[in-house]
Coordinates of C-alpha atoms in Angstrom, one line a residue:
X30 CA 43.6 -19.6 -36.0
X31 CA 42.4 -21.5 -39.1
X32 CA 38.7 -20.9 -38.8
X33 CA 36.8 -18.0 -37.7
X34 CA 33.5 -19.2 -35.4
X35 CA 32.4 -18.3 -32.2
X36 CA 29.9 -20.5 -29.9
X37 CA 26.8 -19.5 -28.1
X38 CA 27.8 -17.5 -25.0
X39 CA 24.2 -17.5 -24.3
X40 CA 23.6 -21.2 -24.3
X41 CA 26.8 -21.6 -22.2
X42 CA 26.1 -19.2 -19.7
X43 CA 22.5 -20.6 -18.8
X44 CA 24.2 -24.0 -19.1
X45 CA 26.0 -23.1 -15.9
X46 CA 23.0 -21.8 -14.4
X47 CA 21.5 -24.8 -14.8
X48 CA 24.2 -26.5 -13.4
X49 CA 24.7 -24.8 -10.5
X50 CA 21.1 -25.1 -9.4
X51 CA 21.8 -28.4 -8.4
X52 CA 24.5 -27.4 -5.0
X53 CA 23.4 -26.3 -2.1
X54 CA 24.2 -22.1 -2.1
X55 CA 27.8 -22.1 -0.9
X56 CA 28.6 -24.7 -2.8
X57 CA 27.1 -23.2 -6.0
X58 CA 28.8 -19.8 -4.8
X59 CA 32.3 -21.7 -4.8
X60 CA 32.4 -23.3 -8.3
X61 CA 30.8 -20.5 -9.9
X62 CA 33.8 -19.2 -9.8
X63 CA 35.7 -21.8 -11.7
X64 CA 33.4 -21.7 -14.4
X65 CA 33.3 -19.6 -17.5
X66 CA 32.2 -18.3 -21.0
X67 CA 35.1 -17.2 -22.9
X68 CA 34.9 -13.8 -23.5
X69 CA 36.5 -11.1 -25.9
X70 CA 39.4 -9.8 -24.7
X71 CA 41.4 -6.2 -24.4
X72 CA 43.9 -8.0 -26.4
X73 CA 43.1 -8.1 -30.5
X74 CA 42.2 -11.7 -31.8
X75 CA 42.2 -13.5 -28.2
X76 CA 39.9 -14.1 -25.6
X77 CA 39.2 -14.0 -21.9
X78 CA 38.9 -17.0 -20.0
X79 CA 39.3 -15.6 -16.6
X80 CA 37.9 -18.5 -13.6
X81 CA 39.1 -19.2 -10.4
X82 CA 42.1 -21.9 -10.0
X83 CA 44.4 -23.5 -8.5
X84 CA 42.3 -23.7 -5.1
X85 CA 41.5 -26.4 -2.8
X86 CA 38.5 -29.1 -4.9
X87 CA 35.0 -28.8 -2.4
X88 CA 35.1 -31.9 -0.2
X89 CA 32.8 -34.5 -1.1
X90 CA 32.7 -33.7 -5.0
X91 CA 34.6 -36.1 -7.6
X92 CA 37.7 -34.3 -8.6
X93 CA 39.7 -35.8 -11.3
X94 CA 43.1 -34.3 -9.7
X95 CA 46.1 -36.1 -8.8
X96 CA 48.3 -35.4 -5.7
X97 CA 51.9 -33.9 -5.2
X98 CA 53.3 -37.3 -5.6
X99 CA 51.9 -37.6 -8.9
X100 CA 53.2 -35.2 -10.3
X101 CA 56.6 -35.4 -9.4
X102 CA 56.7 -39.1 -9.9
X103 CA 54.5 -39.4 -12.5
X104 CA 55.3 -36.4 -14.4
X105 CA 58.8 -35.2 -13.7
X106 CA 60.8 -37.4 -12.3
X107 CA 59.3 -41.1 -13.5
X108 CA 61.0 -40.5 -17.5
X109 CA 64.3 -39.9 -16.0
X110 CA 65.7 -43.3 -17.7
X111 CA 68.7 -43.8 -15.9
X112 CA 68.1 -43.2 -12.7
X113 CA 65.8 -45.5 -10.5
X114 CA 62.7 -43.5 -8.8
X115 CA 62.0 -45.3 -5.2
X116 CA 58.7 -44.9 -4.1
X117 CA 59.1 -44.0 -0.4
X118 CA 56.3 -45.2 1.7
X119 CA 53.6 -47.4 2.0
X120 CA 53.3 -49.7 -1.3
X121 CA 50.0 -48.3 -2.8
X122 CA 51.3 -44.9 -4.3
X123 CA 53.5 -46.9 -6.0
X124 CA 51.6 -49.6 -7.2
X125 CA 48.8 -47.8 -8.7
X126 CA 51.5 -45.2 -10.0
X127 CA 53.0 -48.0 -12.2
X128 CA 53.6 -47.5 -15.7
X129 CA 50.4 -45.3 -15.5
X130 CA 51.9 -43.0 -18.2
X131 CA 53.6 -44.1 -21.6
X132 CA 57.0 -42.4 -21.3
X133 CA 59.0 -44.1 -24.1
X134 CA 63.0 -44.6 -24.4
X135 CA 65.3 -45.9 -25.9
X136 CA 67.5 -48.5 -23.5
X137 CA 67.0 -52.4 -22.3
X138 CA 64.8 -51.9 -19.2
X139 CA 66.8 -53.3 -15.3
X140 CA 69.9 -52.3 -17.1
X141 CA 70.7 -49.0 -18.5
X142 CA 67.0 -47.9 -17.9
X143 CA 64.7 -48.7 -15.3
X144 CA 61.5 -45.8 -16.6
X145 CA 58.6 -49.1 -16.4
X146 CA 60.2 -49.8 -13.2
X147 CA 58.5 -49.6 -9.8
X148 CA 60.8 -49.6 -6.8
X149 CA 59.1 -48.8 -3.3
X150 CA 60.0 -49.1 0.0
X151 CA 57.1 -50.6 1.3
X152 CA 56.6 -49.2 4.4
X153 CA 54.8 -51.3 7.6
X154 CA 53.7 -50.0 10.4
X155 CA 57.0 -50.3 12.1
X156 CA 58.7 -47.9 10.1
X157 CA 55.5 -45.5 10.6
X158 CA 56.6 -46.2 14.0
X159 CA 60.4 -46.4 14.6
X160 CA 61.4 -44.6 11.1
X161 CA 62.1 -45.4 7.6
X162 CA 65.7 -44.1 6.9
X163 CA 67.5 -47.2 8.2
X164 CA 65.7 -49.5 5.4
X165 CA 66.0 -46.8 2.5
X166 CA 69.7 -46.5 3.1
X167 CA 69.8 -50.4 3.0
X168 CA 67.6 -50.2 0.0
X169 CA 69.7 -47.5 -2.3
X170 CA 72.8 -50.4 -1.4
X171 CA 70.9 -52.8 -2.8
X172 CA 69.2 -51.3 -5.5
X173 CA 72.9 -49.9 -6.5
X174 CA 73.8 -53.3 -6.5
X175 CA 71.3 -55.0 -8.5
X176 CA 71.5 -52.3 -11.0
X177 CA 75.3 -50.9 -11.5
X178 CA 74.3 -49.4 -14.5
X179 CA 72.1 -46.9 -12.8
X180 CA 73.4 -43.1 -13.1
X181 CA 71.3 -41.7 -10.0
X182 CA 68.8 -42.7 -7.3
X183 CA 65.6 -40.3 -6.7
X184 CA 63.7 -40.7 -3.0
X185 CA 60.2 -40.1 -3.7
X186 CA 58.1 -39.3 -0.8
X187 CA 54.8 -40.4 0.1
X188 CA 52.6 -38.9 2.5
X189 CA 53.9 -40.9 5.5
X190 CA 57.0 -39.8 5.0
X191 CA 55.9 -36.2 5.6
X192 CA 54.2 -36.9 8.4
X193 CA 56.4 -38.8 10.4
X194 CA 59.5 -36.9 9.6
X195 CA 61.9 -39.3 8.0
X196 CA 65.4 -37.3 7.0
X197 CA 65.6 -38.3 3.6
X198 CA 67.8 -34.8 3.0
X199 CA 70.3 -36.3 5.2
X200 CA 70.1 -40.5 3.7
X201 CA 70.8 -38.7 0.4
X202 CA 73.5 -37.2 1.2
X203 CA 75.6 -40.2 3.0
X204 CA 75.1 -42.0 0.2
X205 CA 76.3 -39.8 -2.0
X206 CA 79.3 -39.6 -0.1
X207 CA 79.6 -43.7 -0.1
X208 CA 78.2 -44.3 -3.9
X209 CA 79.5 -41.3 -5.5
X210 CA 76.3 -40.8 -7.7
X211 CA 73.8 -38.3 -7.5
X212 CA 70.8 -38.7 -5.0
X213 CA 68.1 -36.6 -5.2
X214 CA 65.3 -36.1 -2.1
X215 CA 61.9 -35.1 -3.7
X216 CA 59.3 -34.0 -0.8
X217 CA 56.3 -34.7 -2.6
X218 CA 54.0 -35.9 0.2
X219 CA 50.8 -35.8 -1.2
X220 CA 48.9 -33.7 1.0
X221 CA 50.9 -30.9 -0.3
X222 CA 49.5 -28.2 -2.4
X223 CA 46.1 -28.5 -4.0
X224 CA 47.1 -31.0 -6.7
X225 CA 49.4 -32.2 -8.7
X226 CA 50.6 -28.6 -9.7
X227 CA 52.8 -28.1 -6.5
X228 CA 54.5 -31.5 -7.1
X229 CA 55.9 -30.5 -10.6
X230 CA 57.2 -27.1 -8.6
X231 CA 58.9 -29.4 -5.7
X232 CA 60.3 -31.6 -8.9
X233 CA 61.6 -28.5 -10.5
X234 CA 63.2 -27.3 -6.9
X235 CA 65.0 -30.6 -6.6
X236 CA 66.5 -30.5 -9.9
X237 CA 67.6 -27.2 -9.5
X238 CA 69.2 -28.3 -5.9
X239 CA 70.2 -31.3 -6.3
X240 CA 71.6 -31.8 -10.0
X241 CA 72.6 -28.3 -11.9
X242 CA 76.1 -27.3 -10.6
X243 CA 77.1 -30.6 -9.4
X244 CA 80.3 -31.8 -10.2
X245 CA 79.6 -33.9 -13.5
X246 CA 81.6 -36.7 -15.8
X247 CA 80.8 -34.8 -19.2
X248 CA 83.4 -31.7 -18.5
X249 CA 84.4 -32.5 -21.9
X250 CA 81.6 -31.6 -23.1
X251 CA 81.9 -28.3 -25.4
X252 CA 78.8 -26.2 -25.9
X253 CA 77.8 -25.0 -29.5
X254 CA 76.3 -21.9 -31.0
X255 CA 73.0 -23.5 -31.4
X256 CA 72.8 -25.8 -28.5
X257 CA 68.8 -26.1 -26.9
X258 CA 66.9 -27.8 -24.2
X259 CA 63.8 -29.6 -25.5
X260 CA 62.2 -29.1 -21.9
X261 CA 59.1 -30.9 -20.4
X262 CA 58.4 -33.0 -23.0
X263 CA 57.5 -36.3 -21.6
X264 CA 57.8 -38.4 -25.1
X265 CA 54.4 -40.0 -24.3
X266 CA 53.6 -42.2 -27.3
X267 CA 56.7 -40.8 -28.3
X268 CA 55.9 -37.4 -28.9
X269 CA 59.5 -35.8 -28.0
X270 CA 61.2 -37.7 -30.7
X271 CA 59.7 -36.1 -33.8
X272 CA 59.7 -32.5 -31.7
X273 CA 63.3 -33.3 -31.9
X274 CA 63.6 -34.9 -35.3
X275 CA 62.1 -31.1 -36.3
X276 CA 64.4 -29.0 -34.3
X277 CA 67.6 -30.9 -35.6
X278 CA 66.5 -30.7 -39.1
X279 CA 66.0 -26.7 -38.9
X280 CA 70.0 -27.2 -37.6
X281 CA 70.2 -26.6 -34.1
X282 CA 71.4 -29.4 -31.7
X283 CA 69.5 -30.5 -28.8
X284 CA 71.5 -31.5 -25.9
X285 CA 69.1 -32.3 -23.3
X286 CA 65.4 -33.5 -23.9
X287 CA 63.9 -34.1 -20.6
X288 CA 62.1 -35.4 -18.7
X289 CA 60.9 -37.9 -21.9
X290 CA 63.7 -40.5 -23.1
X291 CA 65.7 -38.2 -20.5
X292 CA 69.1 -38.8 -18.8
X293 CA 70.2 -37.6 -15.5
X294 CA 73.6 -36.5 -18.2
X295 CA 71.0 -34.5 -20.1
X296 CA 69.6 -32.8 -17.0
X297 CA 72.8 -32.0 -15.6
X298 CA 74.2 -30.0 -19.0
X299 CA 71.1 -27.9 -19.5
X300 CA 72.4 -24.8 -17.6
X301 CA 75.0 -25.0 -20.8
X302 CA 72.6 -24.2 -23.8
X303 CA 72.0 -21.0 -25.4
X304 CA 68.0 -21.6 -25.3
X305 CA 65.5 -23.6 -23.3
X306 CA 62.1 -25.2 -25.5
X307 CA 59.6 -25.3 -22.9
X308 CA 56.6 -27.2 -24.2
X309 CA 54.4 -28.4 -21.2
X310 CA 54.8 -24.5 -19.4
X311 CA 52.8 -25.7 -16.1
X312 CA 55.0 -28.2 -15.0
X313 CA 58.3 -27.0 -16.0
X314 CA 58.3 -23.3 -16.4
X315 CA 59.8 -22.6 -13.0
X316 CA 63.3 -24.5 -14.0
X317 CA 63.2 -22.4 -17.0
X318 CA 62.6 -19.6 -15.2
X319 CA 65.3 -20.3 -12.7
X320 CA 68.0 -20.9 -16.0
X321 CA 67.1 -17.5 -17.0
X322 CA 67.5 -15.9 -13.5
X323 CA 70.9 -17.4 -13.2
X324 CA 72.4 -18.8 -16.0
X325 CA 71.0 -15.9 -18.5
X326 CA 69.3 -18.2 -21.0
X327 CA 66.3 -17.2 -22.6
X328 CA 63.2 -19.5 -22.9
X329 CA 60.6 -20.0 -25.5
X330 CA 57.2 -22.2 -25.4
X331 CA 56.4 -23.9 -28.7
X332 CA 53.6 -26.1 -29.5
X333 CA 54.1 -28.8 -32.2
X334 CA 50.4 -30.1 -32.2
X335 CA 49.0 -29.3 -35.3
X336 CA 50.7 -28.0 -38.8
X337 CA 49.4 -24.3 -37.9
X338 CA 51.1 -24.3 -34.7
X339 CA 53.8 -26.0 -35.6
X340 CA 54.8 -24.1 -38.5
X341 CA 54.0 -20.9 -36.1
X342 CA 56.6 -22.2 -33.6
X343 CA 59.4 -23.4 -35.7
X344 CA 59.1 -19.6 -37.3
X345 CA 59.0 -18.0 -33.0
X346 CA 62.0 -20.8 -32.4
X347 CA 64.0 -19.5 -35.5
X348 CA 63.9 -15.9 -34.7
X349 CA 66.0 -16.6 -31.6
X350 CA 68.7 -17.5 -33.8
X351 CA 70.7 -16.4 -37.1
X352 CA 69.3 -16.2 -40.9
X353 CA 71.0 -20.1 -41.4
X354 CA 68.4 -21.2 -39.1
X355 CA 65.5 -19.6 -40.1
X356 CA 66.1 -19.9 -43.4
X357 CA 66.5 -23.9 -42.5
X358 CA 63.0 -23.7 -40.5
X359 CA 61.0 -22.8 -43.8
X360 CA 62.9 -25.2 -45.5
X361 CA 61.1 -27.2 -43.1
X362 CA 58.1 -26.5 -43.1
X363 CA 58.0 -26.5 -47.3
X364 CA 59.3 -29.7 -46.9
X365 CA 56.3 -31.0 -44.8
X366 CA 53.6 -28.9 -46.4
X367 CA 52.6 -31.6 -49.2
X368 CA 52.1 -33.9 -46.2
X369 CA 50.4 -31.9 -44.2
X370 CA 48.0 -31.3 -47.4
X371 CA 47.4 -34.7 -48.1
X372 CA 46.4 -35.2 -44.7
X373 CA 43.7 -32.4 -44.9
X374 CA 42.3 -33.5 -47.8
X375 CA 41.9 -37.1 -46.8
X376 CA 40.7 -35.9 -43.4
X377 CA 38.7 -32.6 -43.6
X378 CA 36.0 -33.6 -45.2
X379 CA 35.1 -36.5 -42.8
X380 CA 35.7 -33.9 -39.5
X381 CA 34.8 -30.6 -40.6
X382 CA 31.8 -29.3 -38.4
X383 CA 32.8 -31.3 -35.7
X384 CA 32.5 -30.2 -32.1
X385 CA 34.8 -31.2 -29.4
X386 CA 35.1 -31.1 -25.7
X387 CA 38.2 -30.9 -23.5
X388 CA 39.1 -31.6 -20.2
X389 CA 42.9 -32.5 -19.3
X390 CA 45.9 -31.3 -17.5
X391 CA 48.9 -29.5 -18.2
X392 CA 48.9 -27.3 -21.9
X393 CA 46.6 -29.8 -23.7
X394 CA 43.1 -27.7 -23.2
X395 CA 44.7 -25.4 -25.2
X396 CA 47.7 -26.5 -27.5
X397 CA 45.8 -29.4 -29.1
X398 CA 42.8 -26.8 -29.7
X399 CA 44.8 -25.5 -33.5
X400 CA 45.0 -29.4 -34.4
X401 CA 41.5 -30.1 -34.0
X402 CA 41.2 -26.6 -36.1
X403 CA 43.3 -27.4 -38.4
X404 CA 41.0 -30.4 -39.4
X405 CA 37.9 -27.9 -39.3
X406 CA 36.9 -28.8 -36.1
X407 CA 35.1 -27.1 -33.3
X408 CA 36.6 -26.8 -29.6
X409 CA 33.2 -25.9 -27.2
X410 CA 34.5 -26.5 -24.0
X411 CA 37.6 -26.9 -22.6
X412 CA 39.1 -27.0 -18.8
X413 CA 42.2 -28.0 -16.8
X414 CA 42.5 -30.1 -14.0
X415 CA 45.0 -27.9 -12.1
X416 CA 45.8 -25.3 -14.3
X417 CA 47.0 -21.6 -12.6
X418 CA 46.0 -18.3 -13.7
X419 CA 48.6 -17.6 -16.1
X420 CA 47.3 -21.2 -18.1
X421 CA 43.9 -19.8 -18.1
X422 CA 45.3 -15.9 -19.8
X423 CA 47.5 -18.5 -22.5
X424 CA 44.6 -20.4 -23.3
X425 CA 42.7 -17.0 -24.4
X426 CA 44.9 -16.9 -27.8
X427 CA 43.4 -20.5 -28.7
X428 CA 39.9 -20.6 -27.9
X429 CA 36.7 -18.5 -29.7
X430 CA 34.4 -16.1 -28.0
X431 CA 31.3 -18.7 -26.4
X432 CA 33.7 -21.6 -25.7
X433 CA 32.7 -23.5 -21.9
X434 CA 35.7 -22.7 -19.6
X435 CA 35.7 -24.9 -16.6
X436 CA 38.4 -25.5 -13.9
X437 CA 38.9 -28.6 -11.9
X438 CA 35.5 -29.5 -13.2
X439 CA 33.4 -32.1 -10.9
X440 CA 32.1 -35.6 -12.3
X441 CA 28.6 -34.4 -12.0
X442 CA 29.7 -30.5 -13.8
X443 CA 31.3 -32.6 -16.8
X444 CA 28.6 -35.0 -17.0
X445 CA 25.9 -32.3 -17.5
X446 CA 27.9 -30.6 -19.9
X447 CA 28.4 -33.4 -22.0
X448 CA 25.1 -34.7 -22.0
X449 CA 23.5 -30.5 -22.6
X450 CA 26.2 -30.0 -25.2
X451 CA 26.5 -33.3 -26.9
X452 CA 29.7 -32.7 -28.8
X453 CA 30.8 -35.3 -31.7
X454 CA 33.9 -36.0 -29.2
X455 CA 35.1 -35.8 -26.0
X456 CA 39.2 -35.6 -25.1
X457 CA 39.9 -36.3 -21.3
X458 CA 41.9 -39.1 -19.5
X459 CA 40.9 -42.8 -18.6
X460 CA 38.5 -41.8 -15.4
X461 CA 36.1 -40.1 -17.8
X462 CA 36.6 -42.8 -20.8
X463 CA 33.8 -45.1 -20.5
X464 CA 31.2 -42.5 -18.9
X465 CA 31.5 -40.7 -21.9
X466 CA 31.2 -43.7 -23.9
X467 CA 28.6 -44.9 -22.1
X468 CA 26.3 -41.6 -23.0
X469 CA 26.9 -42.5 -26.6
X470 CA 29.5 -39.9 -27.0
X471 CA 32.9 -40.4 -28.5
X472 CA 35.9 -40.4 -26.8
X473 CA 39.6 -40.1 -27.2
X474 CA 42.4 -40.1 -23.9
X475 CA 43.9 -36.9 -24.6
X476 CA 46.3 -38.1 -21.7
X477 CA 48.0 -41.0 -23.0
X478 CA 46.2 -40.8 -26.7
X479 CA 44.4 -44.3 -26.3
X480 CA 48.2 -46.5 -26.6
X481 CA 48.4 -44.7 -30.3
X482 CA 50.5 -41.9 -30.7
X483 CA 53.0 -39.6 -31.1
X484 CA 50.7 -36.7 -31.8
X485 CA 53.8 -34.1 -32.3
X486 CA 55.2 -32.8 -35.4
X487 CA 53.9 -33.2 -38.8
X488 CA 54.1 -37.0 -38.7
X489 CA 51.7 -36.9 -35.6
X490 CA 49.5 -34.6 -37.0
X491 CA 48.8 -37.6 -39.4
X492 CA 48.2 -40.2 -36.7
X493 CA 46.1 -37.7 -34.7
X494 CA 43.9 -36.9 -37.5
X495 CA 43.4 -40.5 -38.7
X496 CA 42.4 -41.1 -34.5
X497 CA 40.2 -38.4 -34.7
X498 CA 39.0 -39.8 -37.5
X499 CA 38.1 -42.9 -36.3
X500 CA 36.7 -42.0 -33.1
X501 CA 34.2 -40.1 -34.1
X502 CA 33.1 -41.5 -37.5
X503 CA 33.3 -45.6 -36.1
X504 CA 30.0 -47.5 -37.2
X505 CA 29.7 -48.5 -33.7
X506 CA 28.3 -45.3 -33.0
X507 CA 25.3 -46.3 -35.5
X508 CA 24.9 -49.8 -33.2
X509 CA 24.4 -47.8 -30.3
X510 CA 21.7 -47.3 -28.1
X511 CA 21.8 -45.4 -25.0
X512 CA 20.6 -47.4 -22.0
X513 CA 17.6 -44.5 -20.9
X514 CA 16.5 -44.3 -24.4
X515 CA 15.6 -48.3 -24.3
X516 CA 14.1 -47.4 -20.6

């Protein structure tokens, strides 16, 4: 870690106190639990962040979770460019689910790539009724019609769908038979599981069932000595592109990068590569796992946020491989060094000091925590939205003795901690934007990084910095009054 600072376990513990106070007992008994001081742990140089996850949110409280459906759709399956992704079910999952993340490809969109598309099967209450496989096998006919181009069809369910029983297994398959191209049957009603979490695990499953050891167009495809899998990067404001801009300059060759700028191709090849890059570990880490279990290929996490972590990663990635790569991967990360000091010294000096809360999902609570370090900054709090236990023991290497833990955090719980703490900024997704804003606190989506981006590699840690920048150290902030001060 760059800088060496703890935070106020003190203040942070009585700050949950006092937050607690305001449930009634069992409710205060329950989410004391998924809140936390980080603590030193057994381990040298990290820390403990042991809380409660991954369990039901208390009825009646605001969670900021999504569903199953999310994050199949949203996360896994919905950058898969090639294929179309039908919404199964009632229009309103898919509507609000459209375009909600900035997945960027390359391809001309209702040809060759169909990511910005929303396809449903809009579901009456007829089909609730009497079914819905009749009209989705009408609908995969037509869609394959409309769209030749397409590699693949994936059948995402809704909640309905669950709940009446519609055989999409079996609609899959027959027109498989009839198209010849690959239909995959995700069951990611959204009542499953406890968030989004479980839907990235049902992704993973259909993958695993429905696309490795298929048989595939690309047999000539010849595997090399340094073949990877840039896995679970979902090139949101194009992050996966200079991740793999980084990995093919330190020489080795990445044949699949999914599910960001992804093809089904891609997907379908990956059991053929010598090492899997896993960079969002929650969502993807049980495919990797699976690769290793039965194909025998090792996997390694990276994080590219940030020139300490980056450089830290390249150096983990390299050891996998020969002295020609390695050697390459410092060559590297000389070559970016007199960026990567021009960007400190423009950028340090506005930011150092500055304190910074978290809330987001997947690795972000703690992958971006080196960047904001690496700028001089100060991480105070940080939580996931449906993070497991295993997230929790990962984010111990990145966070200092005192930092806030909290998991699956209410409205009212990240409200009070905002307003107690008052950091310079606040990184969480669009729900929480203009709250935040509202309080006179500065904000960036650490979700979809406001519509800038990519934050990845050493030309994002540029653009992140300059963001930062700008967020926290905008005159408006000098214009503003907060509504109960003028009260």
């Amino acid at each position: 870690m760059s800088l060496d600072y703890t935070n106020d376990t003190a203040a942070a513990e009585a700050l949950i106190k006092d937050v607690l106070e305001a449930y009634p007992e069992k409710a205060a008994k329950r989410r004391s639990k998924h809140l936390a001081v980080a603590k030193p742990a057994e381990e040298e140089g990290t820390t403990s962040c042991g809380v409660k996850s991954n369990i039901k949110s208390i009825p009646g409280v605001m969670t900021i979770r999504g569903c199953a459906y999310a994050g199949s759709k949203g996360v896994v399956w919905g950058p898969v460019k090639d294929m179309v992704h039908i919404s199964h079910g009632p229009v309103g999952c898919g509507q609000y689910s459209w375009s909600q993340r900035r997945n960027y490809f390359n391809g001309t969109v209702g040809v060759d790539s169909f990511v910005t598309m929303q396809v449903t099967s809009d579901f009456q209450e007829r089909d609730i009724v009497f079914g819905g496989d009749k009209n989705l096998d009408a609908m995969i006919d037509e869609l394959d019609t409309m769209f030749p181009l397409n590699k693949g069809i994936s059948i995402q369910s809704e909640c309905p769908i669950g709940l009446i029983g519609d055989d999409i297994e079996a609609v899959a398959k027959k027109k498989h038979k009839e198209t010849g191209k690959t239909i995959v049957p995700v069951r990611c009603e959204g009542f499953r599981g406890v968030s989004q979490s479980l839907g990235h695990h049902i992704a993973n499953d259909a993958i695993r069932d429905w696309v490795f050891d298929k048989p595939s167009p690309e047999e000539a495809f010849v595997p090399g000595p340094y073949d990877v899998n840039l896995i679970a990067d979902y090139n949101i404001g194009g992050d996966a592109w200079p991740s793999r801009k980084l990995l093919e300059e330190m020489g080795l060759r990445v044949i699949g990068m999914w599910s960001g700028d992804a093809t089904l191709s891609e997907m379908a090849r990956a059991p053929k590569a010598k090492l899997n890059l896993i960079h969002c570990y929650r969502s993807m880490n049980y495919i990797c796992r699976h690769m290793e279990e039965k194909y025998g290929i090792k996997w390694v996490e990276y994080n590219f946020f940030g020139p300490s972590q980056i450089a830290a990663s390249l150096r983990k990635i390299a050891a996998q491989f020969d002295e020609t790569i390695q050697k390459k991967a410092e060559e590297v990360i000389a070559r970016y060094q007199p960026l990567v000091d021009e960007v400190v010294a423009k950028y340090k000096a506005r930011l150092e000091g500055k304190t910074v809360m978290l809330y987001v999902g997947g690795l972000r609570p703690r992958h971006v925590a080196n960047a904001y370090e690496d700028l001089g900054m100060k991480i105070v709090g940080t939580g996931y939205e449906f993070a497991h236990n295993d997230d929790y023991q990962r984010t111990g290497h990145y966070v200092k003795e005192g930092t806030l833990i909290y998991d699956d955090v209410t409205g009212y719980e990240l409200e009070k901690f905002i307003e107690q703490i008052r950091p310079d900024l606040v990184g969480s997704g669009i729900k929480e934007k203009y709250a935040t804003q509202k309080m006179g606190v500065p904000f960036r989506q650490m979700h979809s990084w406001d519509y800038s981006g990519p934050y990845h590699g050493y030309d994002g840690f540029a653009i992140f910095a300059r963001d930062m920048d700008m967020a926290i150290n905008s005159p408006v902030w000098s214009k503003f009054k907060a509504p109960w001060k003028a009260a």
